[in-house]
PDB file of C-alpha atoms in Angstrom:
ATOM      1  CA  UNK A1013       3.029  -3.116 -22.597  1.00  0.00           C
ATOM      2  CA  UNK A1014       0.827  -1.311 -20.100  1.00  0.00           C
ATOM      3  CA  UNK A1015      -2.779  -1.969 -19.170  1.00  0.00           C
ATOM      4  CA  UNK A1016      -4.655   0.499 -16.995  1.00  0.00           C
ATOM      5  CA  UNK A1017      -7.901  -1.016 -15.721  1.00  0.00           C
ATOM      6  CA  UNK A1018     -10.094   1.278 -13.636  1.00  0.00           C
ATOM      7  CA  UNK A1019     -11.521  -0.687 -10.708  1.00  0.00           C
ATOM      8  CA  UNK A1020     -13.550   0.305  -7.661  1.00  0.00           C
ATOM      9  CA  UNK A1021     -11.092  -1.172  -5.099  1.00  0.00           C
ATOM     10  CA  UNK A1022      -7.472  -1.677  -6.245  1.00  0.00           C
ATOM     11  CA  UNK A1023      -6.752  -3.675  -3.071  1.00  0.00           C
ATOM     12  CA  UNK A1024      -8.625  -6.651  -4.568  1.00  0.00           C
ATOM     13  CA  UNK A1025      -5.900  -7.438  -7.100  1.00  0.00           C
ATOM     14  CA  UNK A1026      -4.088 -10.746  -6.631  1.00  0.00           C
ATOM     15  CA  UNK A1027      -1.047 -12.216  -8.379  1.00  0.00           C
ATOM     16  CA  UNK A1028      -0.502 -15.889  -9.182  1.00  0.00           C
ATOM     17  CA  UNK A1029       2.831 -16.676  -7.525  1.00  0.00           C
ATOM     18  CA  UNK A1030       4.205 -20.162  -6.909  1.00  0.00           C
ATOM     19  CA  UNK A1031       0.816 -21.844  -7.290  1.00  0.00           C
ATOM     20  CA  UNK A1032      -1.106 -19.467  -4.978  1.00  0.00           C
ATOM     21  CA  UNK A1033      -3.040 -16.248  -5.437  1.00  0.00           C
ATOM     22  CA  UNK A1034      -1.542 -13.549  -3.191  1.00  0.00           C
ATOM     23  CA  UNK A1035      -2.020  -9.831  -2.727  1.00  0.00           C
ATOM     24  CA  UNK A1036       0.830  -7.688  -4.078  1.00  0.00           C
ATOM     25  CA  UNK A1037       0.350  -5.540  -0.948  1.00  0.00           C
ATOM     26  CA  UNK A1038       1.657  -8.235   1.390  1.00  0.00           C
ATOM     27  CA  UNK A1039       5.410  -7.958   0.822  1.00  0.00           C
ATOM     28  CA  UNK A1040       8.046  -8.548   3.470  1.00  0.00           C
ATOM     29  CA  UNK A1041       9.960  -5.591   4.893  1.00  0.00           C
ATOM     30  CA  UNK A1042      12.548  -4.288   2.400  1.00  0.00           C
ATOM     31  CA  UNK A1043      10.962  -6.402  -0.351  1.00  0.00           C
ATOM     32  CA  UNK A1044      10.187  -5.043  -3.800  1.00  0.00           C
ATOM     33  CA  UNK A1045       6.572  -3.860  -3.914  1.00  0.00           C
ATOM     34  CA  UNK A1046       6.749  -2.719  -7.520  1.00  0.00           C
ATOM     35  CA  UNK A1047       7.898  -5.762  -9.473  1.00  0.00           C
ATOM     36  CA  UNK A1048       6.716  -9.339  -9.061  1.00  0.00           C
ATOM     37  CA  UNK A1049       7.493 -12.624 -10.779  1.00  0.00           C
ATOM     38  CA  UNK A1050       4.268 -14.492 -11.521  1.00  0.00           C
ATOM     39  CA  UNK A1051       3.439 -17.827 -13.067  1.00  0.00           C
ATOM     40  CA  UNK A1052      -0.307 -17.292 -13.592  1.00  0.00           C
ATOM     41  CA  UNK A1053      -0.655 -13.542 -14.126  1.00  0.00           C
ATOM     42  CA  UNK A1054      -3.045 -11.359 -12.160  1.00  0.00           C
ATOM     43  CA  UNK A1055      -6.717 -11.283 -11.293  1.00  0.00           C
ATOM     44  CA  UNK A1056      -9.252  -8.891  -9.833  1.00  0.00           C
ATOM     45  CA  UNK A1057     -12.218 -10.359  -7.984  1.00  0.00           C
ATOM     46  CA  UNK A1058     -15.528  -8.874  -6.936  1.00  0.00           C
ATOM     47  CA  UNK A1059     -18.642 -10.588  -5.595  1.00  0.00           C
ATOM     48  CA  UNK A1060     -20.330 -10.211  -9.004  1.00  0.00           C
ATOM     49  CA  UNK A1061     -17.443 -11.464 -11.161  1.00  0.00           C
ATOM     50  CA  UNK A1062     -13.743 -11.283 -11.936  1.00  0.00           C
ATOM     51  CA  UNK A1063     -11.181 -10.521 -14.617  1.00  0.00           C
ATOM     52  CA  UNK A1064      -7.958 -12.465 -15.060  1.00  0.00           C
ATOM     53  CA  UNK A1065      -4.896 -11.436 -17.064  1.00  0.00           C
ATOM     54  CA  UNK A1066      -2.659 -14.324 -18.073  1.00  0.00           C
ATOM     55  CA  UNK A1067       0.942 -13.858 -19.098  1.00  0.00           C
ATOM     56  CA  UNK A1068       2.272 -16.711 -21.236  1.00  0.00           C
ATOM     57  CA  UNK A1069       5.868 -15.659 -21.760  1.00  0.00           C
ATOM     58  CA  UNK A1070       6.688 -12.665 -19.536  1.00  0.00           C
ATOM     59  CA  UNK A1071       6.838 -13.557 -15.836  1.00  0.00           C
ATOM     60  CA  UNK A1072       7.475 -10.008 -14.550  1.00  0.00           C
ATOM     61  CA  UNK A1073       4.593  -7.689 -13.707  1.00  0.00           C
ATOM     62  CA  UNK A1074       4.665  -4.256 -12.138  1.00  0.00           C
ATOM     63  CA  UNK A1075       1.271  -3.379 -10.608  1.00  0.00           C
ATOM     64  CA  UNK A1076       0.452   0.182  -9.661  1.00  0.00           C
ATOM     65  CA  UNK A1077       2.317   3.220 -10.908  1.00  0.00           C
ATOM     66  CA  UNK A1078       4.587   2.783 -13.929  1.00  0.00           C
ATOM     67  CA  UNK A1079       7.974   2.602 -12.239  1.00  0.00           C
ATOM     68  CA  UNK A1080      10.671   0.094 -13.130  1.00  0.00           C
ATOM     69  CA  UNK A1081      12.326  -0.464  -9.757  1.00  0.00           C
ATOM     70  CA  UNK A1082      11.713   1.221  -6.401  1.00  0.00           C
ATOM     71  CA  UNK A1083      13.397  -0.025  -3.244  1.00  0.00           C
ATOM     72  CA  UNK A1084      11.874   1.867  -0.343  1.00  0.00           C
ATOM     73  CA  UNK A1085       9.847   1.077   2.742  1.00  0.00           C
ATOM     74  CA  UNK A1086       7.517   4.078   2.735  1.00  0.00           C
ATOM     75  CA  UNK A1087       4.488   1.754   2.770  1.00  0.00           C
ATOM     76  CA  UNK A1088       5.290   0.180   6.152  1.00  0.00           C
TER      77      UNK A1088
END
């Protein structure tokens, strides 16, 4: 399933991982930036409100471009 939400600042997305909300942009060197295991889903926050997507039975999410697995460090 794919959901494409148009937002004003994509850097505001956070993923619920291990009991904390974290940015998918902060990944260690050589880590996978395209696929994340989550336990709470994802959320987008703005000063005037937020949207939260909850995944009940599928812990893997792939934010950004539709790409199954990319292992590169071009972002660093």
